[in-house]
Amino acid sequence: MNVRPSLNQLGLSTGKKTRLYRILHQHGLRNGTAIFLPYDHGLEHGPRDFAGHPESGDPKHVLKLALEGGFNGIAIQIGLARKFYWEYAGEVPLVLKLNGKTDIPAPPDPLSPVNATVEEAVRLGADAVGYTLYVGSPAQERDFAQYLRVREDADRYGLPLIVWSYPRGAAIDAKGGRDSFYAVDYAARAASELGADLVKVNFPQPDKQSGVPEAYRRGFSSQEAIDAVVQSASRTLLLVSGGDHAGDEVMLEKARQSMEAGATGLIFGRNVFQRSHYESLRLVAQLKDILAKYPS
Amino acid sequence: MNVRPSLNQLGLSTGKKTRLYRILHQHGLRNGTAIFLPYDHGLEHGPRDFAGHPESGDPKHVLKLALEGGFNGIAIQIGLARKFYWEYAGEVPLVLKLNGKTDIPAPPDPLSPVNATVEEAVRLGADAVGYTLYVGSPAQERDFAQYLRVREDADRYGLPLIVWSYPRGAAIDAKGGRDSFYAVDYAARAASELGADLVKVNFPQPDKQSGVPEAYRRGFSSQEAIDAVVQSASRTLLLVSGGDHAGDEVMLEKARQSMEAGATGLIFGRNVFQRSHYESLRLVAQLKDILAKYPS
Amino acid sequence: MNVRPSLNQLGLSTGKKTRLYRILHQHGLRNGTAIFLPYDHGLEHGPRDFAGHPESGDPKHVLKLALEGGFNGIAIQIGLARKFYWEYAGEVPLVLKLNGKTDIPAPPDPLSPVNATVEEAVRLGADAVGYTLYVGSPAQERDFAQYLRVREDADRYGLPLIVWSYPRGAAIDAKGGRDSFYAVDYAARAASELGADLVKVNFPQPDKQSGVPEAYRRGFSSQEAIDAVVQSASRTLLLVSGGDHAGDEVMLEKARQSMEAGATGLIFGRNVFQRSHYESLRLVAQLKDILAKYPS
Amino acid sequence: MNVRPSLNQLGLSTGKKTRLYRILHQHGLRNGTAIFLPYDHGLEHGPRDFAGHPESGDPKHVLKLALEGGFNGIAIQIGLARKFYWEYAGEVPLVLKLNGKTDIPAPPDPLSPVNATVEEAVRLGADAVGYTLYVGSPAQERDFAQYLRVREDADRYGLPLIVWSYPRGAAIDAKGGRDSFYAVDYAARAASELGADLVKVNFPQPDKQSGVPEAYRRGFSSQEAIDAVVQSASRTLLLVSGGDHAGDEVMLEKARQSMEAGATGLIFGRNVFQRSHYESLRLVAQLKDILAKYPS
Amino acid sequence: MNVRPSLNQLGLSTGKKTRLYRILHQHGLRNGTAIFLPYDHGLEHGPRDFAGHPESGDPKHVLKLALEGGFNGIAIQIGLARKFYWEYAGEVPLVLKLNGKTDIPAPPDPLSPVNATVEEAVRLGADAVGYTLYVGSPAQERDFAQYLRVREDADRYGLPLIVWSYPRGAAIDAKGGRDSFYAVDYAARAASELGADLVKVNFPQPDKQSGVPEAYRRGFSSQEAIDAVVQSASRTLLLVSGGDHAGDEVMLEKARQSMEAGATGLIFGRNVFQRSHYESLRLVAQLKDILAKYPS
């Protein structure tokens, strides 16, 4: 188990520390942990992600869920932020997601193009910005260039930068896939070396060993894997993603192991909103019970 | 049926609201609905679109049609705007279409390059700008980058941004085609998340099911499909395109269903000008009869 | 036959009108028509275009020809403009050609890269700038982007923009070729919609019908074709190119038909300078006899 | 043997000389030689480089090693610099590495994209910046463009620029490989002509002769090869890399030959930190014993 | 034979004329002719070009050669200029070569990327800048764009621009090769039209006729060919390159013919420095004997 670093250790500017303090200590459980609600599925996958629960397609409904559930922040694209956030401005922190893409074409060199700016995030009163980095994509050159501009702007305005660090591309597929311990560990470290303040990763799967480097084939347990990932992220705060729908018990166990490993929190989307309002709130309560055990 | 959102709910800046109010409440039926006349066919398809009705190739003729028909706006490229709009400046709102392309090459990665700026739209007294986004094109990366610059400029100057949200590319062709319910629904949502103020889509065809995701294969009616599309656009005002020539009755029925679903209006080009002047005006009158039933 | 539009109808800025008035009414026949001498063959084809008439390779010789022939302007690249125009500054209007290329490689996506700026044209006292647009080229995206910057600068400084609107690329070859009525008609319209002040096209050949759209296969005469092209250009003044060497009679007849159709003038290069000085001046006199019949 | 040039001979600006003087004469042995600790493996190879010695994955541990070992500088990426260097600010010189990449994809045209700026290096109190140039890569055009911007900024702010000059790409593989005398000699010279202040190269291997130019096939000794490389770098100070793990004796012998040839110092990463803390310090002491014999 | 144009005829700005006057009339023979020493082989070919004469790899040695030989200028890259020119500042004119590349990869679309700026040339006290243009390369679009920026900056600061006009690429290879009369003639003209002040070409070889246009197949003599090339360059001063090692007599004869044709001078690199110091100076003396016969 690792000790979660304090905000004072992270080399943060005053602006970034102010906003991270607000997110971690003045919202949610106010104990230094966090649970975020990402809601960019309409762009990333299309409205099909709302099938079965049509109210989940209504941004107003999801914003209310973020409020009622006591989330530490909601991560949305510029269009929804402008049209819907004004009604709830300040009530729940806004994480403006700065890039995104549709999943219609499936290019060999995935890249998530920027569609909003840090300046717009400031203008909207956001407390953080989000950027998806496709670690391992052959588009690395263009991705890093685009990322650099975002990171510089986030620094200039003092907004914490959350990197969605996602392993992608044929080389990743050939080396254990996007959720292998190897891929997730590398993604966490890359985001850290590249200057992310927080990094969102999927829970690592140490049993995916086909094609991964020798060092990852030693029969690690889930707990050992997530421990190592938190260490690799070093002073970059780690958020663990809910990923695809899994059974609730499996999901809660992963959340527990993540927090045990020193993660700062969770970022759960479809797992939360693809159920009835009541069920959503019940799951969130369970997740917050876990977070409550890991104050910092 | 959905309730069309009021201008006060859209999170609009003062400049955008001023101009949208002017378009929706001081032109056309002045009841919050709209009918637009797009006229960029000379660039998009070449003069062949004017064959049979040569006067339709004369921008002055079409501008007069927009005036006589009481349209809420005419959407044209910079060249025609500069050479012809000065004669009718202010009489009918100008929507400056900022990008466009010829249909001569048929690239696998369609993109509509920008050929005019928002600043020019301001200089010409335009009340809105238009941008064609090819949702699903492999050129998504360059398209989003170009779109971002347009959107930022539109925000800076307070001009409403109308997105022509057009599904395109091989992946779209393989998933039901450009007019499938799936494609149109995704296109409406993508434009909304990306910050469009209004979105122009084709009428969805729920019977195009080959290759579409499961959620779109449940035997939806036309009305259900357009209802869902309006919902997906959430607070982005929806304009339905006339598309290719269809029989007048079919077209009028689609217009009726669109307005019933909560669309804000219609945007009809070839369907309107590819007939005699008298016939054009007669069709426009019929369309406005429909709009008249859906004031907001 | 069309009526050539007056300068007052074109929506021109004061600067553009000043310079166009100077070109059309204070040089050449001073009657609103124009004949231009393009001389960029050394870059576009290399010195081989001067073979047989080596004095034609000397820019000073050709500038004197422009003066003695009473041309309305000479169109040259920046290098020749800087080294030779100072001797004749103001005596004959300068059209600075802003882009160009060698014909050595034959890329599938032709584009004419910019090698000089509108600001340089202003500095040199030019009265107009020229830009080659390859309509139909797969490089359309880059071409439009480059063109936009040129057009904006021409607007900023009030310099008329002459577009060399040239159909090019495999799709054009498959649809009747670069001189088909279809291709020339589309090229004229595209330039007009994109904001050209004048457009240079080749004379349309209505008998090239293989692969052209239905609307162009109705057995049009030459006169009908050029009439339509002038209409498609609407308020963009049309200049007809001499093209490759043809017999003098054919060439004069095309010039006659062009002016009859409402063109503003002619732009003849090799047809003029690839002969003895005496023969050049004789041909120019014949062309001006035609222009003299179409004052505006 | 060559004589190492003095700082006064290098044509340095005052700012660059100040910082180079600080690195070479106020840290390490303070005798004009240098040993640097590069630590960007987490980005370049992923956390697998820390396997076996997990404490080496902790940037704080490695910074302490740099301090205890008396290094002349530590070269790290922006993320680690911001999160960890503040604790040791000024105690050991910081070399901010401005570009880097993951090794997941293996593109045919390697390029190391920039992820931080010279301005950030200044802001962090760095005494130098590092840039990886892939000499021989087909990405040369983009690499040189990116490099030029970095070099200009380094000049503007007076920060010495260390170029990691690495032969790469298929053409290099076909001409003796990345460590051949030919490749290393060319890489040193290219960096020098392109304006590097210091250049990091691998130790040349004169026995790799397959495909190298005639001039490199004359049976050179190691010492002759490294002598020539130092000459090719002329007034660019040469740093020799430890490269992959080799036996300690071999490594020490290469260090000795490098210093004998007139190199300014060493830059050793994995060879140093992939051992126990005690062993690391012992190796560093041995290397510094060598450096001590070559003061300037 | 042509008459070399005087500086007053070239349309030069005051700054450019000042510096050209200094180069042509205050250095070398001070008679309006010039001999330049290019020394960028370490970047273009690597240190192998110095084999056999290792002192030629030392920039200081070559600078002294330029001084002792009484050259009108030395053309070097930024790195050598900064590290070595300060010792001889002002004693021999500096031509800062702004672009260059290694010859390791052999791309089908050669382009020489810029690695220094005109502003740096000004800062270093250079009297001219050099740019390599690969006429005929499929990279023409990127090359012209890059060249335009250099030319504009050279104009802004009043520095003469010398274009290394080199035919390159598959199309050139198919049309007689890079040294054919056709290719060299086109290259000279292209540089002239694109605004070069001086142009460096190889001596044309009229016997290379395979694939060249008809106009170049008429059995021209060497003298006729170089005469035509000087004419094609019109008011752009022509410098003839020494090219690959040829016998001294052949080389001197080419120099004689070039000057007879109206060239301004010579630019000889390997032919000069790839010999003993004594032999270098002897050859330079012979070349200057030729130049002395063509004062202007």
PDB file of N, CA, C and O in Angstrom, chain A residues 113-139:
ATOM      1  N   PRO A 113      -9.244  14.746 -31.027  1.00  0.00           N
ATOM      2  CA  PRO A 113      -8.965  16.156 -31.335  1.00  0.00           C
ATOM      3  C   PRO A 113      -9.600  17.130 -30.354  1.00  0.00           C
ATOM      4  O   PRO A 113     -10.715  16.916 -29.865  1.00  0.00           O
ATOM      5  N   VAL A 114      -8.891  18.184 -30.071  1.00  0.00           N
ATOM      6  CA  VAL A 114      -9.346  19.221 -29.156  1.00  0.00           C
ATOM      7  C   VAL A 114     -10.527  19.975 -29.764  1.00  0.00           C
ATOM      8  O   VAL A 114     -10.526  20.308 -30.945  1.00  0.00           O
ATOM      9  N   ASN A 115     -11.565  20.203 -28.974  1.00  0.00           N
ATOM     10  CA  ASN A 115     -12.698  20.972 -29.469  1.00  0.00           C
ATOM     11  C   ASN A 115     -13.077  22.123 -28.539  1.00  0.00           C
ATOM     12  O   ASN A 115     -14.115  22.771 -28.755  1.00  0.00           O
ATOM     13  N   ALA A 116     -12.294  22.356 -27.527  1.00  0.00           N
ATOM     14  CA  ALA A 116     -12.553  23.488 -26.630  1.00  0.00           C
ATOM     15  C   ALA A 116     -11.223  23.886 -25.995  1.00  0.00           C
ATOM     16  O   ALA A 116     -10.258  23.128 -26.041  1.00  0.00           O
ATOM     17  N   THR A 117     -11.203  25.065 -25.404  1.00  0.00           N
ATOM     18  CA  THR A 117      -9.931  25.580 -24.889  1.00  0.00           C
ATOM     19  C   THR A 117      -9.965  25.768 -23.375  1.00  0.00           C
ATOM     20  O   THR A 117     -11.027  25.853 -22.756  1.00  0.00           O
ATOM     21  N   VAL A 118      -8.771  25.843 -22.815  1.00  0.00           N
ATOM     22  CA  VAL A 118      -8.661  26.074 -21.377  1.00  0.00           C
ATOM     23  C   VAL A 118      -9.276  27.434 -21.031  1.00  0.00           C
ATOM     24  O   VAL A 118      -9.928  27.585 -19.993  1.00  0.00           O
ATOM     25  N   GLU A 119      -9.088  28.384 -21.911  1.00  0.00           N
ATOM     26  CA  GLU A 119      -9.674  29.705 -21.672  1.00  0.00           C
ATOM     27  C   GLU A 119     -11.192  29.617 -21.533  1.00  0.00           C
ATOM     28  O   GLU A 119     -11.800  30.285 -20.687  1.00  0.00           O
ATOM     29  N   GLU A 120     -11.828  28.780 -22.342  1.00  0.00           N
ATOM     30  CA  GLU A 120     -13.273  28.598 -22.210  1.00  0.00           C
ATOM     31  C   GLU A 120     -13.628  27.959 -20.879  1.00  0.00           C
ATOM     32  O   GLU A 120     -14.654  28.276 -20.276  1.00  0.00           O
ATOM     33  N   ALA A 121     -12.761  27.028 -20.438  1.00  0.00           N
ATOM     34  CA  ALA A 121     -13.004  26.406 -19.134  1.00  0.00           C
ATOM     35  C   ALA A 121     -12.983  27.464 -18.036  1.00  0.00           C
ATOM     36  O   ALA A 121     -13.846  27.477 -17.148  1.00  0.00           O
ATOM     37  N   VAL A 122     -12.001  28.363 -18.116  1.00  0.00           N
ATOM     38  CA  VAL A 122     -11.924  29.448 -17.130  1.00  0.00           C
ATOM     39  C   VAL A 122     -13.188  30.294 -17.185  1.00  0.00           C
ATOM     40  O   VAL A 122     -13.808  30.599 -16.171  1.00  0.00           O
ATOM     41  N   ARG A 123     -13.593  30.630 -18.416  1.00  0.00           N
ATOM     42  CA  ARG A 123     -14.756  31.489 -18.605  1.00  0.00           C
ATOM     43  C   ARG A 123     -16.027  30.862 -18.005  1.00  0.00           C
ATOM     44  O   ARG A 123     -16.896  31.554 -17.495  1.00  0.00           O
ATOM     45  N   LEU A 124     -16.099  29.537 -18.065  1.00  0.00           N
ATOM     46  CA  LEU A 124     -17.282  28.828 -17.569  1.00  0.00           C
ATOM     47  C   LEU A 124     -17.196  28.539 -16.064  1.00  0.00           C
ATOM     48  O   LEU A 124     -18.124  27.950 -15.501  1.00  0.00           O
ATOM     49  N   GLY A 125     -16.091  28.910 -15.437  1.00  0.00           N
ATOM     50  CA  GLY A 125     -15.957  28.623 -14.003  1.00  0.00           C
ATOM     51  C   GLY A 125     -15.582  27.183 -13.705  1.00  0.00           C
ATOM     52  O   GLY A 125     -15.813  26.697 -12.603  1.00  0.00           O
ATOM     53  N   ALA A 126     -15.010  26.481 -14.694  1.00  0.00           N
ATOM     54  CA  ALA A 126     -14.609  25.092 -14.454  1.00  0.00           C
ATOM     55  C   ALA A 126     -13.491  25.029 -13.420  1.00  0.00           C
ATOM     56  O   ALA A 126     -12.713  25.965 -13.278  1.00  0.00           O
ATOM     57  N   ASP A 127     -13.406  23.902 -12.705  1.00  0.00           N
ATOM     58  CA  ASP A 127     -12.344  23.728 -11.715  1.00  0.00           C
ATOM     59  C   ASP A 127     -11.236  22.818 -12.198  1.00  0.00           C
ATOM     60  O   ASP A 127     -10.227  22.636 -11.508  1.00  0.00           O
ATOM     61  N   ALA A 128     -11.410  22.238 -13.374  1.00  0.00           N
ATOM     62  CA  ALA A 128     -10.364  21.386 -13.944  1.00  0.00           C
ATOM     63  C   ALA A 128     -10.679  21.174 -15.417  1.00  0.00           C
ATOM     64  O   ALA A 128     -11.800  21.448 -15.877  1.00  0.00           O
ATOM     65  N   VAL A 129      -9.662  20.710 -16.144  1.00  0.00           N
ATOM     66  CA  VAL A 129      -9.884  20.334 -17.536  1.00  0.00           C
ATOM     67  C   VAL A 129      -9.445  18.897 -17.745  1.00  0.00           C
ATOM     68  O   VAL A 129      -8.605  18.375 -16.999  1.00  0.00           O
ATOM     69  N   GLY A 130     -10.035  18.261 -18.750  1.00  0.00           N
ATOM     70  CA  GLY A 130      -9.704  16.874 -19.048  1.00  0.00           C
ATOM     71  C   GLY A 130      -9.164  16.727 -20.457  1.00  0.00           C
ATOM     72  O   GLY A 130      -9.593  17.451 -21.365  1.00  0.00           O
ATOM     73  N   TYR A 131      -8.212  15.813 -20.626  1.00  0.00           N
ATOM     74  CA  TYR A 131      -7.616  15.570 -21.946  1.00  0.00           C
ATOM     75  C   TYR A 131      -7.394  14.072 -22.109  1.00  0.00           C
ATOM     76  O   TYR A 131      -6.798  13.422 -21.243  1.00  0.00           O
ATOM     77  N   THR A 132      -7.846  13.522 -23.232  1.00  0.00           N
ATOM     78  CA  THR A 132      -7.615  12.112 -23.517  1.00  0.00           C
ATOM     79  C   THR A 132      -6.332  11.944 -24.314  1.00  0.00           C
ATOM     80  O   THR A 132      -6.203  12.489 -25.412  1.00  0.00           O
ATOM     81  N   LEU A 133      -5.392  11.190 -23.751  1.00  0.00           N
ATOM     82  CA  LEU A 133      -4.118  10.902 -24.404  1.00  0.00           C
ATOM     83  C   LEU A 133      -4.122   9.427 -24.774  1.00  0.00           C
ATOM     84  O   LEU A 133      -4.340   8.575 -23.923  1.00  0.00           O
ATOM     85  N   TYR A 134      -3.918   9.133 -26.080  1.00  0.00           N
ATOM     86  CA  TYR A 134      -3.922   7.730 -26.503  1.00  0.00           C
ATOM     87  C   TYR A 134      -2.492   7.188 -26.504  1.00  0.00           C
ATOM     88  O   TYR A 134      -1.802   7.214 -27.524  1.00  0.00           O
ATOM     89  N   VAL A 135      -2.067   6.711 -25.353  1.00  0.00           N
ATOM     90  CA  VAL A 135      -0.703   6.202 -25.193  1.00  0.00           C
ATOM     91  C   VAL A 135      -0.480   4.977 -26.087  1.00  0.00           C
ATOM     92  O   VAL A 135      -1.250   4.032 -26.031  1.00  0.00           O
ATOM     93  N   GLY A 136       0.548   5.054 -26.909  1.00  0.00           N
ATOM     94  CA  GLY A 136       0.859   3.933 -27.793  1.00  0.00           C
ATOM     95  C   GLY A 136       0.319   4.097 -29.200  1.00  0.00           C
ATOM     96  O   GLY A 136       0.663   3.331 -30.094  1.00  0.00           O
ATOM     97  N   SER A 137      -0.513   5.098 -29.411  1.00  0.00           N
ATOM     98  CA  SER A 137      -1.047   5.319 -30.757  1.00  0.00           C
ATOM     99  C   SER A 137       0.046   5.810 -31.687  1.00  0.00           C
ATOM    100  O   SER A 137       0.910   6.603 -31.285  1.00  0.00           O
ATOM    101  N   PRO A 138       0.015   5.361 -32.938  1.00  0.00           N
ATOM    102  CA  PRO A 138       0.965   5.907 -33.926  1.00  0.00           C
ATOM    103  C   PRO A 138       0.783   7.419 -34.126  1.00  0.00           C
ATOM    104  O   PRO A 138       1.638   8.056 -34.723  1.00  0.00           O
ATOM    105  N   ALA A 139      -0.306   7.983 -33.602  1.00  0.00           N
ATOM    106  CA  ALA A 139      -0.512   9.430 -33.714  1.00  0.00           C
ATOM    107  C   ALA A 139       0.187  10.187 -32.586  1.00  0.00           C
ATOM    108  O   ALA A 139      -0.064  11.368 -32.374  1.00  0.00           O
TER     109      ALA A 139
END
